[in-house]
CSV table of C-alpha atoms and ligand atoms in Angstrom, one decimal:
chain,number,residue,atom,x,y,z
A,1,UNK,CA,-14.6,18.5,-18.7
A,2,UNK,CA,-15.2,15.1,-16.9
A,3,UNK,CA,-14.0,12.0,-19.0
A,4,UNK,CA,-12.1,8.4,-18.0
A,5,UNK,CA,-8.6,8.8,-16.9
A,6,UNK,CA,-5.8,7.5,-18.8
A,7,UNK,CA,-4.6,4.2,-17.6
A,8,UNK,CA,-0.5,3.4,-18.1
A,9,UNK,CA,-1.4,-0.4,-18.3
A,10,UNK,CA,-4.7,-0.4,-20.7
A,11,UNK,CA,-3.4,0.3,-24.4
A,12,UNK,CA,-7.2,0.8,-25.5
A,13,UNK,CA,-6.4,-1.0,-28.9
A,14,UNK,CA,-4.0,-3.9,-28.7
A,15,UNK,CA,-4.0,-5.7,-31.8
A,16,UNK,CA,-3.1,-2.6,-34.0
A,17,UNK,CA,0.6,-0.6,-33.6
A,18,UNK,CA,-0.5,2.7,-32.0
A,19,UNK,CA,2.8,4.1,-32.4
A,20,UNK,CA,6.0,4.5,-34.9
A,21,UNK,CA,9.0,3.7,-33.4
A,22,UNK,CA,9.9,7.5,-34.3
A,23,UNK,CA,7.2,8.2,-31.6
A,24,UNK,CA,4.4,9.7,-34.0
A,25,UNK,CA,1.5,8.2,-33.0
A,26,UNK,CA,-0.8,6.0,-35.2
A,27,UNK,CA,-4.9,6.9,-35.8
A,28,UNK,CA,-7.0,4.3,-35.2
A,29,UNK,CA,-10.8,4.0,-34.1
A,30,UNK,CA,-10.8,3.9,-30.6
A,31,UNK,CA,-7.7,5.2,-28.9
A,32,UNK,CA,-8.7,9.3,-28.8
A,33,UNK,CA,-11.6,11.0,-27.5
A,34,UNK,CA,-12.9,13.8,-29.9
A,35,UNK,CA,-14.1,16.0,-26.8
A,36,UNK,CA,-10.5,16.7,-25.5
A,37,UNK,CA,-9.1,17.0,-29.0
A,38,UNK,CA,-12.4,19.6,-30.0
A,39,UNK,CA,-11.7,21.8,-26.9
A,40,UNK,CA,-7.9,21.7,-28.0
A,41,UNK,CA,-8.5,22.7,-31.3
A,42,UNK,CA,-11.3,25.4,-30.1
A,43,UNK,CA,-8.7,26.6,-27.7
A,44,UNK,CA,-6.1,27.5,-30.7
A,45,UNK,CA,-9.0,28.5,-33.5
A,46,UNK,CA,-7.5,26.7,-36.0
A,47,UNK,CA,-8.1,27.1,-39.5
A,48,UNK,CA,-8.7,24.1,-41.9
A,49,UNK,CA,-8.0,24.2,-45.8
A,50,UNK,CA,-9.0,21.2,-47.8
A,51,UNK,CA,-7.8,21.4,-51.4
A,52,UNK,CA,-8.9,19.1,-54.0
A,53,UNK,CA,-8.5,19.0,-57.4
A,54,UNK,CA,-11.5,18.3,-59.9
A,55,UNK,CA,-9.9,19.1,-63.5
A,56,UNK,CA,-11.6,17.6,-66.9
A,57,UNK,CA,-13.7,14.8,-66.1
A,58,UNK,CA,-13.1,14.9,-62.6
A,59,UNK,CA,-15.5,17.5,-61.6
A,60,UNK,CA,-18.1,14.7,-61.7
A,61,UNK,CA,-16.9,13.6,-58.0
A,62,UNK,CA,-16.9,17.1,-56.5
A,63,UNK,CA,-20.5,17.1,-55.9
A,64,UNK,CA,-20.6,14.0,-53.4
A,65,UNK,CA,-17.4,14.8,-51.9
A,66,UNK,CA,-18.1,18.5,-50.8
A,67,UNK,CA,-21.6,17.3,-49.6
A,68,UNK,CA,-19.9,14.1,-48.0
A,69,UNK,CA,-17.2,16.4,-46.4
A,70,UNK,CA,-20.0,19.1,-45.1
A,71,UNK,CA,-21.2,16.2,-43.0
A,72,UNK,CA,-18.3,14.5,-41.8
A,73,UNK,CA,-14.8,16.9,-42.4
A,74,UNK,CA,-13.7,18.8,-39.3
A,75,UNK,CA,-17.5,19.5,-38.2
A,76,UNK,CA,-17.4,22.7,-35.9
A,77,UNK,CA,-14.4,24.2,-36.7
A,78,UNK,CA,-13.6,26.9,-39.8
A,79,UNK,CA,-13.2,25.1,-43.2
A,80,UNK,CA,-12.1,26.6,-46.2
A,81,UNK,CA,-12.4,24.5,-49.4
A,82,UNK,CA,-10.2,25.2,-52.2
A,83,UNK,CA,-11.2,23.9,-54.9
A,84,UNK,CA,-8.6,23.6,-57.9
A,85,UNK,CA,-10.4,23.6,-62.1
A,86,UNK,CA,-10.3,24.1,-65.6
A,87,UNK,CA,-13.8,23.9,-65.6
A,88,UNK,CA,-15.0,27.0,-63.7
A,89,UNK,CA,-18.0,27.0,-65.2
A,90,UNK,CA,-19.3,23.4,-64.5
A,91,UNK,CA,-19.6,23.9,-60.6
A,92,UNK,CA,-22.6,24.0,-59.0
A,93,UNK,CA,-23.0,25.9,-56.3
A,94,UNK,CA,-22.8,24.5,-52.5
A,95,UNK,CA,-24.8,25.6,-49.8
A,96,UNK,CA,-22.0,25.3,-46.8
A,97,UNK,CA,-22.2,24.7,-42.6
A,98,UNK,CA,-21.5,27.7,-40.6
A,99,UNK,CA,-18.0,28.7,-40.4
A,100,UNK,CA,-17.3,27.0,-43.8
A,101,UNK,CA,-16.6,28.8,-46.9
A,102,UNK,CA,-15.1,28.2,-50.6
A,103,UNK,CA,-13.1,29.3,-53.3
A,104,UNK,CA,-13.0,28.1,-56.6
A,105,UNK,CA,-9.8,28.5,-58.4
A,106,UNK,CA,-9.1,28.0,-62.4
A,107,UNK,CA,-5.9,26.3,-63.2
A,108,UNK,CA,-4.6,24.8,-66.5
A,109,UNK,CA,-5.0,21.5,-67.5
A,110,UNK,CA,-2.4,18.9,-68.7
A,111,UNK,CA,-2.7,16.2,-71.3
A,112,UNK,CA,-2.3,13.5,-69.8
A,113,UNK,CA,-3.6,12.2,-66.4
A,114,UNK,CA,-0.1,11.3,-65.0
A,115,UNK,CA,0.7,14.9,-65.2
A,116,UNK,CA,-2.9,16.5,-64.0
A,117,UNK,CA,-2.1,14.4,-60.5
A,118,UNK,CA,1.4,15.3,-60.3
A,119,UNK,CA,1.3,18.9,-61.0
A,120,UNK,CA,-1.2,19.2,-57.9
A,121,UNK,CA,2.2,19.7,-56.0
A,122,UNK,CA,3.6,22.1,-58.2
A,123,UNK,CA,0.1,23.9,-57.4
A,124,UNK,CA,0.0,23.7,-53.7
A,125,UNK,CA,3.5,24.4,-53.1
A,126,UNK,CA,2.9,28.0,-55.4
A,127,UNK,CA,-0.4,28.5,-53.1
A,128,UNK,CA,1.3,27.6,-49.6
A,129,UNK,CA,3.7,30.9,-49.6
A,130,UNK,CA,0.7,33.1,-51.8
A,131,UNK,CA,-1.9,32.3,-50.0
A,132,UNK,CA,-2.5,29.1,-47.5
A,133,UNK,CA,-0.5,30.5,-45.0
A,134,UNK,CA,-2.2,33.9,-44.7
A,135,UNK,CA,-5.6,32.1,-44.5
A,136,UNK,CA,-5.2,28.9,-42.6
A,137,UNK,CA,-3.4,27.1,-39.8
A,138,UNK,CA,-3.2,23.3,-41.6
A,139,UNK,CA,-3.8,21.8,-45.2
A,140,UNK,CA,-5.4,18.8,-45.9
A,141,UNK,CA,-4.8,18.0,-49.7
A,142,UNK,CA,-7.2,15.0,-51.0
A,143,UNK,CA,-8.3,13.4,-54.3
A,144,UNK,CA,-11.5,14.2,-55.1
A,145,UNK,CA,-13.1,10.6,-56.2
A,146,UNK,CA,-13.6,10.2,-52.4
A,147,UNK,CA,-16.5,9.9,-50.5
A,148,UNK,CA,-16.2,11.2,-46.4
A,149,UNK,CA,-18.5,8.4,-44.9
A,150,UNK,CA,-17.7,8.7,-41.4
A,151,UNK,CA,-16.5,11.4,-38.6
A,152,UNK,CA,-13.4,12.8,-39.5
A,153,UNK,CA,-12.0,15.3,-36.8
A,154,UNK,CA,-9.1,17.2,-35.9
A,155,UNK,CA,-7.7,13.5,-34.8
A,156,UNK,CA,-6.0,13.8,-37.9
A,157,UNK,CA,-4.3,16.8,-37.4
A,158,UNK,CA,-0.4,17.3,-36.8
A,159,UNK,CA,2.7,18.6,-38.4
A,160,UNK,CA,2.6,16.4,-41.3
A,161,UNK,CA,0.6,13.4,-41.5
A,162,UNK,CA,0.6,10.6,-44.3
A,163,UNK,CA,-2.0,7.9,-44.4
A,164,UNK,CA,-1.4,4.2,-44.6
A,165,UNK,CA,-2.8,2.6,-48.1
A,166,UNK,CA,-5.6,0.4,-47.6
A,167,UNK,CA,-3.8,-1.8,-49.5
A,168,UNK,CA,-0.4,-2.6,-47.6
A,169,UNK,CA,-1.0,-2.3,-44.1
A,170,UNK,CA,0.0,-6.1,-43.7
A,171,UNK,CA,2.7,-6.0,-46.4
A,172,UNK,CA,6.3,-6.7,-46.2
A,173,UNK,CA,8.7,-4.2,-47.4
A,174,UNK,CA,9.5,-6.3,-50.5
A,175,UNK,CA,5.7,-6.0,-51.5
A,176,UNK,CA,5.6,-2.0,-51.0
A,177,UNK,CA,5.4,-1.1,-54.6
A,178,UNK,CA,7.6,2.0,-54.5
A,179,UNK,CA,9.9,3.2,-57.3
A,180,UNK,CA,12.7,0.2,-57.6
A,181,UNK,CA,14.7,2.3,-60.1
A,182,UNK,CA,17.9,3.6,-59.1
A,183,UNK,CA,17.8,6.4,-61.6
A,184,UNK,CA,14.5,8.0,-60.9
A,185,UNK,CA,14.3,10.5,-57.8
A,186,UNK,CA,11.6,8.3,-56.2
A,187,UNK,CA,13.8,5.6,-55.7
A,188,UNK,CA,13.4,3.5,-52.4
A,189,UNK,CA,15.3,0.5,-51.9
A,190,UNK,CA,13.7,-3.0,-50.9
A,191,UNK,CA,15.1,-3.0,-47.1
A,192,UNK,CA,14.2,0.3,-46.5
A,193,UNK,CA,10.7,1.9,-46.8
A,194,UNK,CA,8.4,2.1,-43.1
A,195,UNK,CA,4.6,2.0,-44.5
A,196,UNK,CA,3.5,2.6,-47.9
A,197,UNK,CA,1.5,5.6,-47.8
A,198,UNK,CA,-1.3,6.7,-50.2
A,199,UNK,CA,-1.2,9.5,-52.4
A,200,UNK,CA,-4.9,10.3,-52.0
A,201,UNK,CA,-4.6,12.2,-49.0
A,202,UNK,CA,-2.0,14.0,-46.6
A,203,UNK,CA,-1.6,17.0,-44.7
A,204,UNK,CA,-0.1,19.2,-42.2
A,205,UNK,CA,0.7,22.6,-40.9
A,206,UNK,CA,1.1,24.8,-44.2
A,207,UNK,CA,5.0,25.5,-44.1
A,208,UNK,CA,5.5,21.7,-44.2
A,209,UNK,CA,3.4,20.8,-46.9
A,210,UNK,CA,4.6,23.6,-48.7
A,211,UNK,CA,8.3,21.4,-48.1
A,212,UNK,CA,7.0,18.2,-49.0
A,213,UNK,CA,4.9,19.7,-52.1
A,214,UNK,CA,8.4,21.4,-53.2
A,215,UNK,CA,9.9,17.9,-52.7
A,216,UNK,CA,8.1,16.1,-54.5
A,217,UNK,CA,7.6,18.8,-57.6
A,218,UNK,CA,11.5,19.0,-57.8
A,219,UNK,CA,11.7,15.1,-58.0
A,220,UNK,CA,9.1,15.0,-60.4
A,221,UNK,CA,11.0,17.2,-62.6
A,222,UNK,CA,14.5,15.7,-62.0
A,223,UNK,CA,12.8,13.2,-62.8
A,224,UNK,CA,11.2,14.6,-66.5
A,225,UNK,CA,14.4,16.0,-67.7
A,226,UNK,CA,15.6,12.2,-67.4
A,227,UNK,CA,12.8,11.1,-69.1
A,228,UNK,CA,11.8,8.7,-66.3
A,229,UNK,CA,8.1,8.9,-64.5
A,230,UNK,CA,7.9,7.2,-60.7
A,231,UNK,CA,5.6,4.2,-60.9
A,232,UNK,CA,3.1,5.4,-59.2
A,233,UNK,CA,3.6,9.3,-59.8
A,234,UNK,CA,2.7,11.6,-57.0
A,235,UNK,CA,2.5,8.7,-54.8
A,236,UNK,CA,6.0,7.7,-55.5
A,237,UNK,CA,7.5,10.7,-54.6
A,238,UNK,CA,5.4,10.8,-51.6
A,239,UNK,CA,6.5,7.9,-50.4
A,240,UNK,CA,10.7,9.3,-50.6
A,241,UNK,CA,9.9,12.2,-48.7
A,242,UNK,CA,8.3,10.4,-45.9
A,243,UNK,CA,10.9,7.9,-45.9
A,244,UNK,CA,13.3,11.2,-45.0
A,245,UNK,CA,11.2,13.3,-43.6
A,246,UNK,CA,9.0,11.1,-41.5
A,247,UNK,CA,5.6,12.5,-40.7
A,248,UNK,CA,4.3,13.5,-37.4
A,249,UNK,CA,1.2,11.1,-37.5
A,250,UNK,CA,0.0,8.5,-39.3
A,251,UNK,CA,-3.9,7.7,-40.3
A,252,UNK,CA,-4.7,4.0,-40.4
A,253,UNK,CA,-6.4,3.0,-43.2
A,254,UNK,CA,-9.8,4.0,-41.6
A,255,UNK,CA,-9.0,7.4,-43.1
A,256,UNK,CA,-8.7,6.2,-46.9
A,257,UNK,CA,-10.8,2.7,-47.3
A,258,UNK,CA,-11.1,1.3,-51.0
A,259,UNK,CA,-14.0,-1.7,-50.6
A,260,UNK,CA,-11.9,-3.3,-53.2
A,261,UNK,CA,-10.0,-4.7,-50.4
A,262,UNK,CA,-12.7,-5.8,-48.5
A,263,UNK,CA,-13.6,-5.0,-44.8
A,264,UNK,CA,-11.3,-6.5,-42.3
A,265,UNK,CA,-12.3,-6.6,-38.6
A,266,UNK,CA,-9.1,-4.3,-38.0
A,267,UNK,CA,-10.3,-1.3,-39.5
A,268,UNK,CA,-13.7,-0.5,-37.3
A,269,UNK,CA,-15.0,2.7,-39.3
A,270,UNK,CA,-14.1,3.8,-43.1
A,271,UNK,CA,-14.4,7.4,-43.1
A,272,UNK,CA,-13.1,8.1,-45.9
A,273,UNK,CA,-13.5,5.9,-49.1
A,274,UNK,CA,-12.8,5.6,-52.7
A,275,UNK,CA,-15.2,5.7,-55.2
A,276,UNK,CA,-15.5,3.1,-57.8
A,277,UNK,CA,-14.1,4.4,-61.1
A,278,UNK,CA,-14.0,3.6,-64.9
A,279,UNK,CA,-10.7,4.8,-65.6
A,280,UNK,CA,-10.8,4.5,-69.4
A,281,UNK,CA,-13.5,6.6,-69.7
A,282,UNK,CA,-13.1,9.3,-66.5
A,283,UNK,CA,-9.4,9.8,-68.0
A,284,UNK,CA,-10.1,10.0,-71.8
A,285,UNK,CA,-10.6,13.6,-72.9
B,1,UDP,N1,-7.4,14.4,-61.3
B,1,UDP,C1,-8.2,15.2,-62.0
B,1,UDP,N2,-8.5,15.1,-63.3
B,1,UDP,C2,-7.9,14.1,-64.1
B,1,UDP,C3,-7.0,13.2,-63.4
B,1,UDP,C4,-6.8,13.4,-62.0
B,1,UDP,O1,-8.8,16.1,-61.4
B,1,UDP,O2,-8.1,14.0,-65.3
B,1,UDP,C5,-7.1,14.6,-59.9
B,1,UDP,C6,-8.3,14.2,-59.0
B,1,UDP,O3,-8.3,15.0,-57.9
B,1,UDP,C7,-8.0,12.8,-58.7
B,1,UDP,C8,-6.5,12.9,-58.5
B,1,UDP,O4,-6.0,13.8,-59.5
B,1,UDP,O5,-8.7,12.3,-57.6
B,1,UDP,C9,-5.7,11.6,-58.6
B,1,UDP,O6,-6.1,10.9,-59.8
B,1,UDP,P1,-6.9,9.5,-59.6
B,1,UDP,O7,-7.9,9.6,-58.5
B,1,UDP,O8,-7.4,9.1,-61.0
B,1,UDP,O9,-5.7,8.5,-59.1
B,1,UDP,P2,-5.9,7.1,-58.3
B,1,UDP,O10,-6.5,7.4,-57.0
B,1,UDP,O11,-6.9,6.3,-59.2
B,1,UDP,O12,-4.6,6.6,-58.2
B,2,MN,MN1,-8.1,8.8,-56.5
């Protein structure tokens, strides 16, 4: 394969931190070429699972997303889709790229949303040991009120891989908004905390999502037997782990846009963005 060499003295982004100081590096358009990391990833046949969650009223978004993700997700390599309902019933069916294939699994539902989004982990950690890690290589575990609008490769692949929120990229620790209270299990203090990460999206090798996903369903319930709920739930609890166990890569915000914070010159391509949302009416019953 012929392609530029590497130069030590020509960062090819230099206005953008390309690297944690624990050494995993940072995703940005730009600084990888998708032909070296393709003929990697073809080397190894790796196996994808995406697994996304469209209970109640949710199962609106799945339609765009699958369609947006058989365009954009992992193109040419094998994709399994797992998709995660109470409403079996209400899915259409989707006519999928080659290599690609589904399943369509009925769970329970909760009550309330808070509980629908943070029992997701109590969901993939049971599925990581049952199944995910007889059927695929990595996980990548995404809301489903996004929209793939871009090329999303195996650039995003690694151990375990959070993505920066759109929303703090230039924010000082003091304005991360993680869980301030001591007492909950989610608890980060104001001078610690590296990025805030989203809890749309994350991923990784399938034993080490099956750790963070038993993390962060053991806080959650530590938490529930104190009667105490992380600010921002799942997210919350995301956000400790990573603090401790610090992912292997980061995706810049690129990977998780929301237009609601506009479109900075920084970030080049959104390939992944939210979808605007009435949340009174999407989370009623
Ligand atoms: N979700 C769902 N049904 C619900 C509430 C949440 O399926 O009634 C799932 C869905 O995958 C959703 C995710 O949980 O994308 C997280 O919830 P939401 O997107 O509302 O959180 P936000 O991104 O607004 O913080
Ligand atoms: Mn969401």
């Amino acid at each position: 394969m012929l392609y530029t060499k590497p130069e030590i003295t020509k960062p090819p982004r230099t206005v953008v931190l390309m690297l944690t100081s624990w050494l995993a590096p940072i995703v940005w358009n730009g600084t990888y070429n998708s032909d070296i990391l393709n003929a990697q990833f073809h080397q190894r046949k790796v196996r994808i699972g995406l697994t996304v969650f469209a209970i109640k009223k949710y199962v609106i978004f799945l339609k765009n997303f699958i369609e947006s993700a058989e365009k954009f997700f992992i193109i040419g390599h094998k994709v399994h889709y797992y998709i995660f309902t109470d409403r079996t019933q209400d899915i259409s069916k989707f006519s999928l790229g080659d290599g690609r294939s589904m399943d369509i699994i009925e769970v329970k539902s909760y009550q309330r949303w808070q509980d629908i989004t943070m029992r997701r982990m109590e969901i993939i950690w049971n599925y990581s040991l049952q199944r995910f890690i007889n059927e695929v290589d990595y996980l990548v575990c995404a809301d489903v009120d996004l929209i793939f609008s871009d090329h999303v490769g195996v650039e995003i692949l690694s151990d375990v891989f959070g993505v920066i929120h759109p929303g703090f990229f230039g924010a000082s620790r003091k304005e991360f908004t993680h869980e301030r209270r001591p007492q909950s299990e989610g608890y980060i203090p104001f001078d610690e905390g590296d990025f805030y990460y989203t809890g749309c999206y994350f991923g990784g090798r399938v034993q080490e999502i099956y750790k963070l996903a038993n993390f962060c369903n053991n806080a959650m319930l530590a938490d529930k037997a104190n009667n105490i709920e992380a600010l921002w739930h799942d997210e919350s609890y995301l956000n400790k782990y990573f603090l401790h166990y610090k992912p292997t890569k980061l995706l810049s915000p690129e990977y998780a846009w929301n237009y609601y914070y506009g479109s900075p010159t920084l970030v080049q391509r959104k390939r992944l963005v939210h979808v605007e949302k009435d949340f009174k009416t999407i989370r009623s019953k």
